[in-house]
Amino acid sequence: MLRKKTGGLARRTARTGLISDISNKSVDRRAFLRGSGLAIGGLAAISATGGTVTQASAAGAVKGAVETVKSVCTHCSVGCTVIAEVSNGVWIGQEPGWDSPFNLGAHCAKGAAVREHAHGERRLKYPMKKEGGEWKRISWEQAIDEVGDKMLASRDAHGPDSVYWLGSAKHNNEQAYLFRKFAAYWGTNNVDHQARICHSTTVAGVANTWGYGAMTNSYNDIHNSRAIFVIGGNPAEAHPVSLLHLLKAKEQNNAPVIVCDPRFTRTAAHADEYVRFRPGTDVALVWGILWHIFENGWEDKEFIRTRVWGMDQIKEEVAKWTPEEVERVTGAPGSQLERVARTMANNRPGTVIWCMGGTQHTNGNNNTRAYCVLQLALGNMGTSGGGTNIFRGHDNVQGATDLGVLSHTLPGYYGLSAGAWAHWARVWGEDLDWLKAQFHSEGSGEDAKNLMNSTGIPVSRWIDGVLEDPENIDQPDNVKVMVLWGHAPNSQTRMTEMKTAMEKLDTLVVVDPFPTVSAVLHDRTDGVYLLPAATQFETRGSVTASNRSLQWRDKIMEPLFEAKTDHEIIGLFANKFGFADRLFRNIEMEDENTPVVESVTREFNRGMWTVGYTGQSPERMKLHMANQHTFDRTTLQAIGGPADGDYYGMPWPCWGTADMKHPGTPNLYDMSKPVSKGGLTFRARFGVERDGDNLLAEGVYSAGSEIQDGYPEFTYQMLKDLGWHTDLTNEERAFIAKAAGVEGFADYTKEVGEAGMSPFPSDFDDQVAKVNWKTDLSGGIQRVAIAHECAPFGNAKARAVVWTFPDPVPLHREPLYTPRYDLVADYPTYEDKKFYRLPTLYKSIQAKDFSGEYPIILTSGRLVEYEGGGDETRSNPWLAELQQDMFVEINPRDANNLGVRDGAQVWVEGPEGGKVKVMAMLTERVAPGVAFMPFHFGGHFQGEDQRSKYPEGADPYVLGESTNTAQTYGYDSVTQMQETKSTLCKIVAA
Ligand code: SF4
């Protein structure tokens, strides 16, 4: 039962009876056990005095000092603190962090089992290569040498884009940043990571609506919500500890919980209103809700007038979505959606939460924008308790996205334009011409093309990079060498074609703590390398939780076996390729291969101005971790103590340099606070005018703003127009001069300024006029704008209509493999097109009706016990025990019609021929005509157990078929997100 917490603070446990006798000291489970006389075995040996180092005092299993080390769970984006107990370098026990405002002493099964993840006996223990069909142990020297030589040979023969660097949401921020920089130095944009296939449609949709592509508020801020609307998300399993925060709002505020999902999930079990709808019809559903809002005048008209552009065009589209049409398309009754609309209208502010159920569609960007429009219409944005709380998946998928492990941008969402490269070359101190020469270029004069400015192949399509006719690819040749670095291939669709692609490659390289399905999916006998990477518990560094807060992990233990940290492996390759001196030019080194982690943080601090990753120095992050107890559990703000006023983890944007001490931004676009104290406006990134309309905010502004209206983003010229440019110091001006390419000021020193000299010529202002808040490496433009309480990025309206996207107004479009072929004429998919270097099919697939032969919708999702492709968690004995069988959920009506009984083996086959043999689970969680499979399994392929193909002792405890073997083609029209939530299948008894 939930208890009301005194003063909003969670207690470690109810201090009644026995526990209250244990003084006022911090009490944890071990102290409780000792005090209660319940302690057994080695537990009794461990003191719990609250210090960081305690002495074992009794005979027991543990001898010597027990050190506690603070880290962060690596299994989801909630960011729960893990307290590790370490003795003589051995991780002997763990506790959840009670002081963390994110988890308040809670862990889910995965978090509670992370020690086994690090100490796992099924890990890769040393580098290996496959030779003559056998796995052979090799040294690191041999591995780097051989792999490096093959890459260099491929580069010579086929160009730098023939090597694909697939990175990871498991990198910490420093590793993610280095990985992206490393790919740039190698000379390719064929670099990407899991974000492409989990929330790329969120990032694109949300950023193009109001500025930034991230969760706007936080898990904790949900405490303030008056209504909670979850669509396409199952946080009870995917983000279990987040339920603490949702249920607090439900209990404390009587906040109604509405869950819209094709499947009655464990989250739906907590709902006041469960809306079942057909997979792939999110836009129709949301427009169906908005229809009632507009019909009844429940929209927030003043908010729309002052802060939103394009809502009139949305209204025109929504008018078509009458209750009858919505029910025809989605299956959800109009009367229910009227009730949902009324509930949302009567309980403001409400929050909207979504996950991959909404994002993984061919029109996923339409879905995410429709969710945003719902919140804009209700006036729920920029307010505590409102917002779009988009729960990211992996622990650092937010950070790896921010740091640009993506094929379409450099770190900080700067893109790939010439200006973006110039910016990062300045941060890196690199010769831009040298960088250019690393990339493939062709043509001359006006026809000159350098692939450094061209989006690379996204991870969702790497198999097409290998298999497609090279004539059809916008790069010189196919991908020949594939590096899967912390990536589970079974999290991707079309696995039968992936097998072919893996077999066609010249070389396949896996860098991971576990062998992953990449080690066994193919039938290769040679040319596969497995390099053991360390987990995040064997290094230190920062990690960004879903709410944009940065936390610091300390190192718990040295890398096990022969594992190496990602940043050391990057260093080894950089040395092999001969550019380590350049790559680490401004970074302190522990040795020739290993950068000092804090020094890497400081380098990205110097360049990440766009999203405000500039104020979170290692020192500030460590201070927050050490003083977690001083932060409020709801506002996340420190109350007194050494971080007084800061928001926990300095959620980005944390403007300016660390010296500026910006507290971070807890809720994006919240104008009730001054910008200097975490307030914000909507970002002005789409111009100032559209079709004669003003795109800037109308007469509204953040608290204390000296500009009391909308305004564009800040440039030097704008500062000058306002007369604020004189606030810049001479040192800042020198940096600005450098950004503008003005010669002669780069050597400006403080001494010159203090001597009263003015090294700036009379036309200085004209020369630097265009330098803006994103490219000024001094942070001066940001500092001055914020000193006048203005947002560096301007004050604009959100745009409900994204005129740069294929569907400016979000439209419903039937999935490529639709069970409702009768709707295709009204709601067709897109024309085939080429983008991200590859031809991409839409209409040519939808041209055929597959619904007769494949009558059941196939969708997929997460289980609480496992994560991602599942290799780590299925190799963890504590978790593997909990869920040992891969299964398919089938409605009893379908099962009975098919002659399938609960627990029986069935074949699930997709329309592209991929099929899996799994156990049938009969359940009404899914509707008739819908089947669900979890996506964490691997190691079986189309009925065959592949256990014998793993290196000895490195096979996960639990193997199973991958749902993605049966999953099909389909990619979002903007981001190339894969479609995994709405395809078709047939099911037959095995
Ligand atoms: Fe917390 Fe997520 Fe780890 Fe579970 S998996 S303990 S919810 S961070």
Short mmCIF file of N, CA and C in Angstrom, two decimals, residues 680-732:
data_model
loop_
_atom_site.label_atom_id
_atom_site.label_comp_id
_atom_site.label_asym_id
_atom_site.label_seq_id
_atom_site.Cartn_x
_atom_site.Cartn_y
_atom_site.Cartn_z
N LEU A 680 12.30 28.40 -19.71
CA LEU A 680 12.56 28.42 -21.14
C LEU A 680 11.30 28.79 -21.93
N THR A 681 11.56 29.13 -23.17
CA THR A 681 10.49 29.40 -24.13
C THR A 681 10.54 28.29 -25.19
N PHE A 682 9.61 28.29 -26.15
CA PHE A 682 9.79 27.41 -27.30
C PHE A 682 10.90 27.98 -28.16
N ARG A 683 11.64 27.06 -28.80
CA ARG A 683 12.84 27.47 -29.52
C ARG A 683 12.49 28.06 -30.90
N ALA A 684 13.16 29.13 -31.25
CA ALA A 684 12.96 29.75 -32.56
C ALA A 684 13.95 29.13 -33.54
N ARG A 685 13.56 28.02 -34.16
CA ARG A 685 14.51 27.38 -35.08
C ARG A 685 13.93 27.19 -36.47
N PHE A 686 12.74 27.75 -36.69
CA PHE A 686 12.10 27.53 -37.99
C PHE A 686 11.86 28.84 -38.74
N GLY A 687 12.60 29.87 -38.39
CA GLY A 687 12.42 31.17 -39.02
C GLY A 687 11.50 32.05 -38.18
N VAL A 688 11.23 33.23 -38.69
CA VAL A 688 10.40 34.16 -37.92
C VAL A 688 9.03 34.39 -38.56
N GLU A 689 8.86 33.85 -39.78
CA GLU A 689 7.60 34.12 -40.47
C GLU A 689 7.28 32.97 -41.40
N ARG A 690 5.98 32.66 -41.56
CA ARG A 690 5.56 31.58 -42.46
C ARG A 690 4.20 31.95 -43.05
N ASP A 691 4.12 31.95 -44.34
CA ASP A 691 2.87 32.30 -45.02
C ASP A 691 2.30 33.62 -44.50
N GLY A 692 3.17 34.54 -44.21
CA GLY A 692 2.72 35.84 -43.71
C GLY A 692 2.39 35.85 -42.23
N ASP A 693 2.47 34.68 -41.58
CA ASP A 693 2.19 34.62 -40.14
C ASP A 693 3.47 34.80 -39.34
N ASN A 694 3.33 35.34 -38.16
CA ASN A 694 4.45 35.49 -37.24
C ASN A 694 4.70 34.15 -36.54
N LEU A 695 5.92 33.65 -36.66
CA LEU A 695 6.25 32.38 -35.98
C LEU A 695 6.77 32.60 -34.57
N LEU A 696 6.99 33.84 -34.19
CA LEU A 696 7.50 34.11 -32.85
C LEU A 696 6.33 34.20 -31.86
N ALA A 697 6.64 33.99 -30.60
CA ALA A 697 5.59 34.05 -29.57
C ALA A 697 4.90 35.40 -29.59
N GLU A 698 3.61 35.38 -29.23
CA GLU A 698 2.82 36.62 -29.28
C GLU A 698 2.65 37.20 -27.88
N GLY A 699 3.54 38.10 -27.52
CA GLY A 699 3.36 38.85 -26.27
C GLY A 699 3.57 38.03 -25.00
N VAL A 700 4.11 36.84 -25.13
CA VAL A 700 4.41 36.05 -23.92
C VAL A 700 5.91 35.77 -23.88
N TYR A 701 6.43 35.58 -22.70
CA TYR A 701 7.88 35.46 -22.53
C TYR A 701 8.16 34.87 -21.16
N SER A 702 9.37 34.42 -20.97
CA SER A 702 9.70 33.79 -19.70
C SER A 702 9.91 34.85 -18.61
N ALA A 703 9.77 34.41 -17.36
CA ALA A 703 9.81 35.33 -16.22
C ALA A 703 11.08 36.19 -16.24
N GLY A 704 10.89 37.47 -16.08
CA GLY A 704 12.02 38.39 -15.97
C GLY A 704 12.65 38.79 -17.29
N SER A 705 12.12 38.28 -18.41
CA SER A 705 12.74 38.57 -19.70
C SER A 705 12.71 40.07 -20.00
N GLU A 706 13.84 40.59 -20.44
CA GLU A 706 13.87 42.01 -20.79
C GLU A 706 13.27 42.26 -22.16
N ILE A 707 13.13 41.21 -22.96
CA ILE A 707 12.37 41.34 -24.21
C ILE A 707 10.98 40.78 -23.93
N GLN A 708 9.99 41.60 -23.97
CA GLN A 708 8.67 41.17 -23.53
C GLN A 708 7.78 40.84 -24.72
N ASP A 709 8.30 39.96 -25.54
CA ASP A 709 7.57 39.48 -26.72
C ASP A 709 8.39 38.34 -27.32
N GLY A 710 7.91 37.79 -28.44
CA GLY A 710 8.71 36.78 -29.12
C GLY A 710 9.97 37.41 -29.69
N TYR A 711 11.01 36.58 -29.88
CA TYR A 711 12.25 37.08 -30.47
C TYR A 711 13.01 35.92 -31.10
N PRO A 712 13.86 36.22 -32.10
CA PRO A 712 14.62 35.14 -32.76
C PRO A 712 15.82 34.72 -31.93
N GLU A 713 16.56 33.75 -32.45
CA GLU A 713 17.74 33.28 -31.72
C GLU A 713 18.82 34.36 -31.69
N PHE A 714 19.68 34.26 -30.67
CA PHE A 714 20.67 35.31 -30.46
C PHE A 714 21.90 35.13 -31.35
N THR A 715 22.28 36.24 -31.96
CA THR A 715 23.54 36.35 -32.69
C THR A 715 24.28 37.55 -32.10
N TYR A 716 25.50 37.71 -32.53
CA TYR A 716 26.23 38.91 -32.08
C TYR A 716 25.48 40.16 -32.53
N GLN A 717 24.98 40.10 -33.78
CA GLN A 717 24.26 41.26 -34.31
C GLN A 717 23.05 41.61 -33.43
N MET A 718 22.37 40.56 -32.98
CA MET A 718 21.18 40.82 -32.16
C MET A 718 21.59 41.48 -30.84
N LEU A 719 22.69 40.98 -30.28
CA LEU A 719 23.17 41.63 -29.04
C LEU A 719 23.46 43.11 -29.31
N LYS A 720 24.06 43.35 -30.46
CA LYS A 720 24.41 44.74 -30.79
C LYS A 720 23.15 45.59 -30.96
N ASP A 721 22.15 45.03 -31.66
CA ASP A 721 20.91 45.76 -31.88
C ASP A 721 20.24 46.13 -30.56
N LEU A 722 20.43 45.23 -29.59
CA LEU A 722 19.83 45.48 -28.27
C LEU A 722 20.74 46.34 -27.38
N GLY A 723 21.95 46.60 -27.87
CA GLY A 723 22.91 47.37 -27.08
C GLY A 723 23.54 46.55 -25.97
N TRP A 724 23.44 45.19 -26.06
CA TRP A 724 23.96 44.33 -25.00
C TRP A 724 25.36 43.80 -25.33
N HIS A 725 25.85 44.07 -26.53
CA HIS A 725 27.14 43.50 -26.93
C HIS A 725 28.28 44.03 -26.06
N THR A 726 28.06 45.16 -25.46
CA THR A 726 29.13 45.72 -24.62
C THR A 726 29.28 44.92 -23.32
N ASP A 727 28.31 44.05 -23.05
CA ASP A 727 28.43 43.19 -21.85
C ASP A 727 29.46 42.08 -22.05
N LEU A 728 29.83 41.82 -23.31
CA LEU A 728 30.81 40.76 -23.57
C LEU A 728 32.18 41.19 -23.09
N THR A 729 32.92 40.26 -22.53
CA THR A 729 34.30 40.57 -22.15
C THR A 729 35.18 40.52 -23.40
N ASN A 730 36.33 41.12 -23.30
CA ASN A 730 37.26 41.07 -24.43
C ASN A 730 37.69 39.65 -24.74
N GLU A 731 37.80 38.82 -23.71
CA GLU A 731 38.17 37.42 -23.92
C GLU A 731 37.09 36.72 -24.74
N GLU A 732 35.83 36.98 -24.38
CA GLU A 732 34.73 36.38 -25.14
C GLU A 732 34.73 36.88 -26.58
#
